CSV table of C-alpha atoms in Angstrom, one decimal:
chain,number,residue,atom,x,y,z
A,1,UNK,CA,0.0,0.0,0.0
A,2,UNK,CA,1.1,3.5,-0.7
A,3,UNK,CA,2.3,5.7,2.3
A,4,UNK,CA,-0.5,8.2,1.4
A,5,UNK,CA,-3.2,5.6,2.2
A,6,UNK,CA,-1.7,5.1,5.8
A,7,UNK,CA,-1.6,8.9,6.3
A,8,UNK,CA,-5.1,9.2,5.3
A,9,UNK,CA,-6.4,6.5,7.6
A,10,UNK,CA,-4.5,8.3,10.6
A,11,UNK,CA,-5.9,11.7,9.5
A,12,UNK,CA,-9.5,10.3,9.1
A,13,UNK,CA,-9.3,9.2,12.7
A,14,UNK,CA,-7.7,12.4,13.9
A,15,UNK,CA,-4.4,10.7,14.9
A,16,UNK,CA,-1.3,12.8,14.4
A,17,UNK,CA,1.0,10.7,12.1
A,18,UNK,CA,4.4,9.8,13.6
A,19,UNK,CA,6.9,7.5,12.1
A,20,UNK,CA,6.3,5.0,14.7
A,21,UNK,CA,2.4,5.1,14.4
A,22,UNK,CA,2.9,4.5,10.6
A,23,UNK,CA,5.2,1.7,11.2
A,24,UNK,CA,2.8,0.1,13.6
A,25,UNK,CA,-0.2,0.7,11.4
A,26,UNK,CA,1.6,-0.9,8.3
A,27,UNK,CA,2.5,-4.0,10.4
A,28,UNK,CA,-1.2,-4.2,11.5
A,29,UNK,CA,-2.5,-4.1,7.9
A,30,UNK,CA,-0.3,-7.0,7.0
A,31,UNK,CA,-2.1,-9.4,9.2
A,32,UNK,CA,-4.9,-11.3,7.2
A,33,UNK,CA,-6.7,-12.2,10.4
A,34,UNK,CA,-7.1,-10.7,13.9
A,35,UNK,CA,-3.8,-10.4,15.7
A,36,UNK,CA,-2.7,-10.3,19.4
A,37,UNK,CA,-0.3,-7.9,21.1
A,38,UNK,CA,2.2,-10.7,21.1
A,39,UNK,CA,1.8,-11.1,17.3
A,40,UNK,CA,2.5,-7.6,16.8
A,41,UNK,CA,5.4,-7.6,19.3
A,42,UNK,CA,6.9,-10.4,17.3
A,43,UNK,CA,6.2,-8.6,13.9
A,44,UNK,CA,8.0,-5.5,15.4
A,45,UNK,CA,10.7,-6.9,17.4
A,46,UNK,CA,12.8,-3.8,17.2
A,47,UNK,CA,10.0,-1.6,18.7
A,48,UNK,CA,9.6,-1.1,22.5
A,49,UNK,CA,6.7,-3.1,23.8
A,50,UNK,CA,5.2,-0.2,25.8
A,51,UNK,CA,5.3,1.9,22.6
A,52,UNK,CA,3.3,-0.8,20.8
A,53,UNK,CA,0.9,-1.1,23.7
A,54,UNK,CA,0.2,2.8,24.0
A,55,UNK,CA,-0.2,2.8,20.1
A,56,UNK,CA,-2.7,0.1,20.3
A,57,UNK,CA,-4.6,2.1,23.1
A,58,UNK,CA,-4.5,5.3,21.0
A,59,UNK,CA,-5.8,3.4,17.9
A,60,UNK,CA,-8.7,2.0,19.8
A,61,UNK,CA,-9.6,5.3,21.4
A,62,UNK,CA,-9.9,6.7,17.9
A,63,UNK,CA,-11.6,3.7,16.3
A,64,UNK,CA,-8.7,2.9,14.0
A,65,UNK,CA,-8.9,-0.7,15.2
A,66,UNK,CA,-11.3,-2.8,17.2
A,67,UNK,CA,-10.7,-5.5,19.9
A,68,UNK,CA,-12.0,-9.0,20.0
A,69,UNK,CA,-12.2,-11.2,23.0
A,70,UNK,CA,-12.4,-14.6,21.4
A,71,UNK,CA,-12.4,-16.4,24.8
A,72,UNK,CA,-8.8,-17.6,24.2
A,73,UNK,CA,-7.4,-15.4,27.1
A,74,UNK,CA,-5.6,-13.1,24.7
A,75,UNK,CA,-7.4,-10.0,23.1
A,76,UNK,CA,-7.1,-9.8,19.5
A,77,UNK,CA,-7.3,-6.7,17.3
A,78,UNK,CA,-8.3,-5.8,13.7
A,79,UNK,CA,-7.9,-2.7,11.7
A,80,UNK,CA,-11.4,-1.1,11.0
A,81,UNK,CA,-12.6,-0.4,7.6
A,82,UNK,CA,-12.7,3.3,6.6
A,83,UNK,CA,-16.4,3.2,6.9
A,84,UNK,CA,-16.4,1.8,10.4
A,85,UNK,CA,-17.3,4.0,13.3
A,86,UNK,CA,-17.2,1.1,15.9
A,87,UNK,CA,-20.8,1.8,16.8
A,88,UNK,CA,-23.1,-1.2,17.5
A,89,UNK,CA,-24.3,-1.2,13.9
A,90,UNK,CA,-20.8,-1.7,12.5
A,91,UNK,CA,-20.1,-4.8,14.7
A,92,UNK,CA,-19.6,-8.1,13.0
A,93,UNK,CA,-19.1,-11.6,14.0
A,94,UNK,CA,-15.7,-13.3,14.5
A,95,UNK,CA,-14.5,-16.9,14.2
A,96,UNK,CA,-11.9,-18.6,16.4
A,97,UNK,CA,-10.4,-21.6,15.2
A,98,UNK,CA,-9.9,-24.2,18.0
A,99,UNK,CA,-7.1,-25.9,16.3
A,100,UNK,CA,-4.8,-23.3,15.1
A,101,UNK,CA,-6.1,-20.5,17.6
A,102,UNK,CA,-6.4,-17.9,14.9
A,103,UNK,CA,-9.4,-15.4,15.0
A,104,UNK,CA,-11.0,-14.2,11.8
A,105,UNK,CA,-13.1,-11.2,11.1
A,106,UNK,CA,-16.3,-12.1,9.4
A,107,UNK,CA,-17.0,-8.6,8.2
A,108,UNK,CA,-20.2,-9.6,6.1
A,109,UNK,CA,-21.9,-11.3,9.1
A,110,UNK,CA,-23.4,-8.5,11.3
A,111,UNK,CA,-24.1,-9.1,15.0
A,112,UNK,CA,-27.8,-9.6,15.5
A,113,UNK,CA,-29.6,-7.0,17.4
A,114,UNK,CA,-31.1,-7.9,20.8
A,115,UNK,CA,-34.1,-6.0,22.4
A,116,UNK,CA,-33.1,-5.0,25.8
A,117,UNK,CA,-35.4,-3.7,28.6
A,118,UNK,CA,-35.8,0.2,28.5
A,119,UNK,CA,-33.5,0.7,31.4
A,120,UNK,CA,-30.6,-1.1,30.1
A,121,UNK,CA,-27.7,0.6,28.1
A,122,UNK,CA,-25.8,-1.5,25.5
A,123,UNK,CA,-22.2,-0.7,25.4
A,124,UNK,CA,-20.7,-3.6,23.7
A,125,UNK,CA,-21.2,-6.9,22.0
A,126,UNK,CA,-19.1,-9.9,21.6
A,127,UNK,CA,-20.1,-12.3,19.0
A,128,UNK,CA,-17.6,-15.2,18.5
A,129,UNK,CA,-18.3,-18.4,16.5
A,130,UNK,CA,-15.7,-21.2,17.3
A,131,UNK,CA,-14.7,-24.3,15.3
A,132,UNK,CA,-12.3,-25.2,12.7
A,133,UNK,CA,-11.2,-22.6,10.0
A,134,UNK,CA,-11.1,-23.5,6.3
A,135,UNK,CA,-7.5,-24.6,6.5
A,136,UNK,CA,-7.8,-26.7,9.6
A,137,UNK,CA,-11.0,-28.2,8.3
A,138,UNK,CA,-9.3,-29.4,5.1
A,139,UNK,CA,-6.4,-31.0,7.1
A,140,UNK,CA,-9.0,-33.0,9.0
A,141,UNK,CA,-10.9,-34.2,5.9
A,142,UNK,CA,-7.7,-35.4,4.3
């Protein structure tokens, strides 16, 4: 991807572009699945862990990435699309593979709405499907 695309992503979310933020965002977009803090630290082994952690929190606060609790005990993250505002309407399902322990965003499967009593306030939804991903399923069938 062109550097301009990363700068535009940061600008759209009102995040001041710095060299380290660009480096971390580029690393995040290279993942084809949701990634953990450890995945990112491994990918960016020369970057201080606290810098990565602070940047993740900044990106979360500005809705550049979203967090996924897939039940594995390790939070996962994924870069939001340009249209995403991280509102309840933007939420999508996630799939956790019990074999390879990877988590995938299922962006086309929206989280179902639930009618709550009038005095309840919805703040977040976690919709995770679990099973075998396509790659692990094909190994089982072979």
